[in-house]
Structures are given as structure tokens and as C-alpha cells.
Amino acid sequence: AQSVAQPEDQVNVAEGNPLTVKCTYSVSGNPYLFWYVQYPNRGLQFLLKYITGDNLVKGSYGFEAEFNKSQTSFHLKKPSALVSDSALYFCAVGISNFGNEKLTFGTGTRLTIIP
Amino acid sequence: DAGVIQSPRHEVTEMGQEVTLRCKPISGHNSLFWYRQTMMRGLELLIYFNNNVPIDDSGMPEDRFSAKMPNASFSTLKIQPSEPRDSAVYFCASSFGTTVSYEQYFGPGTRLTVT
């Protein structure tokens, strides 16, 4: 079984400060890891993914995430937060399982950037 | 590209009535997913299709729920009869490939209220 945990329901960061949204996962095998963002009354929007290769992945809007196999983590980071980054962030994990492949999403972390 | 299109955007119905949600995936995408989002349960995968064929429907809550994908450009999720506990936001998503490594593109969602 695969699972993902987002330990913080809410993260508050001052504008201009670096931000981190945490994610840990549990899978049997090599994971595929994703971050999505959801703005109010909108669907989820893809930010970035780790499939293989470089552990540091760069994505949209200046976000990046680092895959850490030993700690089974995939934390989302940004060097300087913007007020417009305020949204709900979801981490998701999947594995290659020929014939039946699906993502498991975390419960989400609400990020609030304080002006 | 218009993105994933869902209709209706809002649906209010009375308990016992039939509800049909519609989805048009992005042209050329081969996988389609139906999700349900509630405050209590977060984001749940209900069913997904590869090349119009249902692959995993283990997330469908019960026999009152059914989904079809008659062709590559259209899918429906039907609830019959509807119950108040079905109230949620239902998302359709599509992806280009049939493996979990491909990112999913979400529609704007249908907010269902069953009274």
C-alpha cells in the first residue's frame, strides 16, 4: 500500500521569507512524487514531479522540491514567498504497477503568506 | 487548449434524485480520473479509465455510483439515488499517458449539494 503524510495542516510565512511545506511518503518500490496547488474554487494544478534522476526538482512559479530517499521525504520549498502563493498544497505519491497505477494524495497543507 | 471541462459547475438536488456529472478531457489524453473532495475525507479517487476502459473502481462508494466513458472525449459520473452524504466537490482529471508518471490536469470541479 502507498501513503503520503503532510504533517502540517497550516503553514504561515511572512512575505519574502523562505517557505517549506513538508511531505513524507511510504511505498513499496520506487516512488513517483508530485506536488499540486489548489486555489479557492479551482481544481488542482500541477506544480512539479520527481520520477527519477536529480533529487532536486524545479517546477512552476519558482517552487522546487527535494527527493530524499533515506528520509522518505519530498518537501516543497521556495526561497522567497509571495502573497500570491497562498493556497492549498497537496503532495501525492504513486508507484509503477503495470496495469493499475494511481496517485494517493495527502490531506493538504494550507499555506498563508502574510504581507 | 480549453483544459478539462466539467458540467455543471454547481448542482443542487433533493435526496433520491438522479445526478449526472459530465467531463470532457483534454484532447489526446489517454487517462481519465474521477475524484471527490470533502473536508472530512480530503481528495479521494473514485474511478479511473485508461483508453476508455475502467481500470480501478475500488474507490466508488457503493452501487449508487456508476461511471462511463463511451469515447475518448466524454465521461459521466452518475449517482442514483443521491443522498445528502454525497454532497462534495467532484473533480475530473486527465493525463496524457497511462502510467502514473504523467501529471494529471484537473477540471474546475462540480459542487454537488444534496438536500
Short mmCIF file of C-alpha atoms in Angstrom, two decimals:
data_model
loop_
_atom_site.label_atom_id
_atom_site.label_comp_id
_atom_site.label_asym_id
_atom_site.label_seq_id
_atom_site.Cartn_x
_atom_site.Cartn_y
_atom_site.Cartn_z
CA ALA A 1 0.00 0.00 0.00
CA GLN A 2 1.13 3.54 -0.63
CA SER A 3 0.55 6.54 1.58
CA VAL A 4 1.61 10.13 1.97
CA ALA A 5 1.61 12.38 5.02
CA GLN A 6 1.52 16.14 5.23
CA PRO A 7 2.14 16.76 8.93
CA GLU A 8 1.10 20.41 8.94
CA ASP A 9 -2.46 21.46 8.22
CA GLN A 10 -1.46 25.12 8.18
CA VAL A 11 1.78 26.97 7.48
CA ASN A 12 2.16 30.72 7.87
CA VAL A 13 5.12 32.56 6.34
CA ALA A 14 5.95 36.23 6.08
CA GLU A 15 6.20 37.61 2.56
CA GLY A 16 9.78 37.49 1.31
CA ASN A 17 10.80 34.70 3.69
CA PRO A 18 11.65 31.19 2.51
CA LEU A 19 8.87 28.63 2.77
CA THR A 20 8.79 24.87 3.26
CA VAL A 21 5.78 22.57 3.03
CA LYS A 22 6.54 19.09 4.32
CA CYS A 23 5.66 15.74 2.81
CA THR A 24 6.68 12.20 3.69
CA TYR A 25 5.66 9.06 1.86
CA SER A 26 5.50 5.30 2.21
CA VAL A 27 5.63 2.93 -0.76
CA SER A 28 6.93 -0.49 -1.70
CA GLY A 29 9.23 0.29 -4.58
CA ASN A 30 10.45 3.42 -6.32
CA PRO A 31 8.07 6.32 -5.83
CA TYR A 32 6.75 8.88 -8.26
CA LEU A 33 6.15 12.08 -6.28
CA PHE A 34 4.07 15.12 -7.16
CA TRP A 35 3.08 18.49 -5.78
CA TYR A 36 -0.19 20.15 -6.74
CA VAL A 37 -1.65 23.50 -5.71
CA GLN A 38 -5.31 24.39 -5.33
CA TYR A 39 -6.61 27.94 -5.33
CA PRO A 40 -10.10 28.71 -3.97
CA ASN A 41 -12.92 27.26 -6.05
CA ARG A 42 -10.48 25.79 -8.55
CA GLY A 43 -9.21 22.36 -9.48
CA LEU A 44 -5.76 21.14 -8.53
CA GLN A 45 -2.89 22.45 -10.62
CA PHE A 46 0.34 20.54 -11.24
CA LEU A 47 3.48 22.16 -9.80
CA LEU A 48 6.28 19.64 -10.15
CA LYS A 49 7.18 15.98 -10.04
CA TYR A 50 10.01 13.59 -9.25
CA ILE A 51 10.26 10.49 -11.41
CA THR A 52 13.96 9.67 -11.50
CA GLY A 53 17.32 11.39 -11.77
CA ASP A 54 18.33 14.59 -9.98
CA ASN A 55 16.94 14.71 -6.46
CA LEU A 56 16.25 18.45 -6.73
CA VAL A 57 13.28 19.16 -8.92
CA LYS A 58 12.30 22.62 -10.10
CA GLY A 59 8.75 23.50 -11.04
CA SER A 60 6.32 26.30 -11.73
CA TYR A 61 6.27 29.69 -10.01
CA GLY A 62 9.76 29.30 -8.53
CA PHE A 63 8.93 26.25 -6.46
CA GLU A 64 11.30 23.35 -6.01
CA ALA A 65 11.31 20.10 -4.08
CA GLU A 66 13.99 17.71 -2.94
CA PHE A 67 13.58 13.96 -3.04
CA ASN A 68 15.25 12.36 -0.02
CA LYS A 69 15.10 8.59 -0.22
CA SER A 70 16.65 7.90 3.18
CA GLN A 71 14.13 10.14 4.93
CA THR A 72 11.29 9.23 2.54
CA SER A 73 10.52 12.91 2.15
CA PHE A 74 9.68 15.28 -0.68
CA HIS A 75 9.41 18.75 0.87
CA LEU A 76 8.27 21.70 -1.23
CA LYS A 77 10.35 24.86 -0.99
CA LYS A 78 10.58 28.39 -2.31
CA PRO A 79 13.34 30.87 -1.48
CA SER A 80 11.11 33.95 -1.22
CA ALA A 81 7.37 33.71 -0.60
CA LEU A 82 4.79 35.86 -2.37
CA VAL A 83 1.32 36.69 -1.12
CA SER A 84 0.00 35.04 -4.29
CA ASP A 85 1.49 31.72 -3.11
CA SER A 86 -1.27 31.49 -0.51
CA ALA A 87 -3.23 28.35 -1.41
CA LEU A 88 -3.80 24.70 -0.51
CA TYR A 89 -0.90 22.40 -1.39
CA PHE A 90 -1.14 18.67 -1.95
CA CYS A 91 1.61 16.09 -2.09
CA ALA A 92 0.91 12.85 -3.96
CA VAL A 93 2.69 9.53 -4.43
CA GLY A 94 2.37 6.68 -6.88
CA ILE A 95 4.35 3.66 -7.99
CA SER A 96 4.73 1.87 -11.26
CA ASN A 97 2.42 -1.12 -11.02
CA PHE A 98 1.75 -2.26 -14.52
CA GLY A 99 -1.94 -2.32 -15.19
CA ASN A 100 -3.16 -0.38 -12.18
CA GLU A 101 -1.42 2.88 -11.42
CA LYS A 102 -2.93 5.66 -9.37
CA LEU A 103 -1.90 8.51 -7.13
CA THR A 104 -2.52 8.76 -3.42
CA PHE A 105 -2.91 12.34 -2.24
CA GLY A 106 -2.10 13.81 1.14
CA THR A 107 -4.60 15.73 3.20
CA GLY A 108 -3.24 19.07 2.08
CA THR A 109 -1.41 21.97 3.75
CA ARG A 110 -2.89 25.44 3.74
CA LEU A 111 -0.13 27.95 3.10
CA THR A 112 -0.75 31.54 4.08
CA ILE A 113 1.73 34.24 3.17
CA ILE A 114 1.46 37.23 5.46
CA PRO A 115 2.15 40.63 3.86
CA ASP B 1 -6.31 24.33 -25.16
CA ALA B 2 -9.53 24.61 -23.17
CA GLY B 3 -8.39 22.25 -20.45
CA VAL B 4 -10.61 19.70 -18.76
CA ILE B 5 -14.24 20.76 -18.97
CA GLN B 6 -16.82 19.77 -16.37
CA SER B 7 -20.51 20.42 -16.24
CA PRO B 8 -22.48 21.52 -14.43
CA ARG B 9 -20.31 23.67 -12.16
CA HIS B 10 -22.94 23.61 -9.43
CA GLU B 11 -25.73 21.15 -8.81
CA VAL B 12 -28.35 21.30 -6.10
CA THR B 13 -30.73 18.39 -5.90
CA GLU B 14 -33.04 16.67 -3.48
CA MET B 15 -32.33 13.35 -1.84
CA GLY B 16 -33.40 10.46 -4.02
CA GLN B 17 -32.90 12.23 -7.31
CA GLU B 18 -30.52 11.09 -10.03
CA VAL B 19 -27.46 13.23 -10.63
CA THR B 20 -25.23 13.10 -13.70
CA LEU B 21 -21.87 14.84 -13.80
CA ARG B 22 -20.08 15.30 -17.10
CA CYS B 23 -16.46 15.59 -18.13
CA LYS B 24 -14.60 16.33 -21.34
CA PRO B 25 -10.89 15.51 -21.00
CA ILE B 26 -8.08 17.28 -22.79
CA SER B 27 -7.87 16.14 -26.39
CA GLY B 28 -5.22 13.47 -26.86
CA HIS B 29 -5.17 12.41 -23.24
CA ASN B 30 -5.48 8.69 -22.63
CA SER B 31 -6.38 8.51 -18.95
CA LEU B 32 -9.34 9.97 -17.09
CA PHE B 33 -9.88 10.14 -13.34
CA TRP B 34 -12.87 10.98 -11.16
CA TYR B 35 -12.16 12.33 -7.67
CA ARG B 36 -14.32 13.51 -4.79
CA GLN B 37 -13.20 16.18 -2.33
CA THR B 38 -14.73 16.79 1.09
CA MET B 39 -13.47 18.47 4.22
CA MET B 40 -13.77 15.26 6.18
CA ARG B 41 -12.19 12.79 3.75
CA GLY B 42 -9.97 15.01 1.61
CA LEU B 43 -9.38 14.03 -2.01
CA GLU B 44 -10.49 10.50 -2.91
CA LEU B 45 -10.05 8.68 -6.21
CA LEU B 46 -13.36 7.15 -7.24
CA ILE B 47 -12.50 5.51 -10.55
CA TYR B 48 -10.10 5.85 -13.43
CA PHE B 49 -10.05 4.86 -17.10
CA ASN B 50 -7.22 4.09 -19.48
CA ASN B 51 -8.12 4.36 -23.18
CA ASN B 52 -11.82 4.47 -22.21
CA VAL B 53 -11.61 1.22 -20.22
CA PRO B 54 -12.27 1.30 -16.44
CA ILE B 55 -9.13 0.14 -14.64
CA ASP B 56 -9.87 0.63 -10.97
CA ASP B 57 -13.27 1.41 -9.47
CA SER B 58 -12.42 0.37 -5.93
CA GLY B 59 -13.00 3.91 -4.72
CA MET B 60 -16.61 4.05 -5.84
CA PRO B 61 -18.55 4.30 -2.57
CA GLU B 62 -21.37 1.94 -3.39
CA ASP B 63 -23.66 0.71 -6.11
CA ARG B 64 -25.43 4.05 -6.27
CA PHE B 65 -22.38 5.39 -8.11
CA SER B 66 -21.57 4.48 -11.70
CA ALA B 67 -19.22 5.92 -14.31
CA LYS B 68 -18.94 5.51 -18.04
CA MET B 69 -16.57 6.61 -20.75
CA PRO B 70 -18.25 5.87 -24.09
CA ASN B 71 -15.49 7.57 -26.09
CA ALA B 72 -12.19 9.36 -25.66
CA SER B 73 -13.78 12.77 -25.30
CA PHE B 74 -16.57 12.21 -22.79
CA SER B 75 -17.23 10.65 -19.42
CA THR B 76 -20.10 10.68 -16.95
CA LEU B 77 -20.41 10.01 -13.25
CA LYS B 78 -23.91 9.14 -12.14
CA ILE B 79 -25.37 8.94 -8.67
CA GLN B 80 -28.74 7.25 -8.34
CA PRO B 81 -30.35 7.77 -5.90
CA SER B 82 -28.47 10.68 -4.38
CA GLU B 83 -28.10 11.14 -0.62
CA PRO B 84 -27.04 14.15 1.50
CA ARG B 85 -23.72 12.47 2.31
CA ASP B 86 -22.86 12.63 -1.40
CA SER B 87 -22.50 16.40 -1.11
CA ALA B 88 -18.96 17.22 -2.19
CA VAL B 89 -16.89 18.71 -4.98
CA TYR B 90 -16.34 16.20 -7.76
CA PHE B 91 -13.28 16.63 -9.94
CA CYS B 92 -12.44 15.09 -13.27
CA ALA B 93 -8.80 14.92 -14.33
CA SER B 94 -6.99 13.63 -17.38
CA SER B 95 -3.42 12.75 -18.26
CA PHE B 96 -1.57 12.09 -21.48
CA GLY B 97 -0.14 8.69 -20.62
CA THR B 98 -1.48 5.59 -18.98
CA THR B 99 1.18 5.35 -16.31
CA VAL B 100 1.30 7.18 -13.02
CA SER B 101 4.39 9.14 -14.07
CA TYR B 102 2.28 11.54 -16.12
CA GLU B 103 0.88 14.60 -14.39
CA GLN B 104 -2.86 14.97 -14.17
CA TYR B 105 -4.79 18.02 -15.31
CA PHE B 106 -7.84 18.79 -13.24
CA GLY B 107 -11.10 20.38 -14.26
CA PRO B 108 -12.75 23.14 -12.22
CA GLY B 109 -14.99 20.69 -10.41
CA THR B 110 -18.72 20.25 -9.85
CA ARG B 111 -20.01 21.30 -6.47
CA LEU B 112 -22.87 18.94 -5.59
CA THR B 113 -25.31 19.71 -2.82
CA VAL B 114 -27.92 17.10 -1.95
CA THR B 115 -30.66 18.34 0.38
#
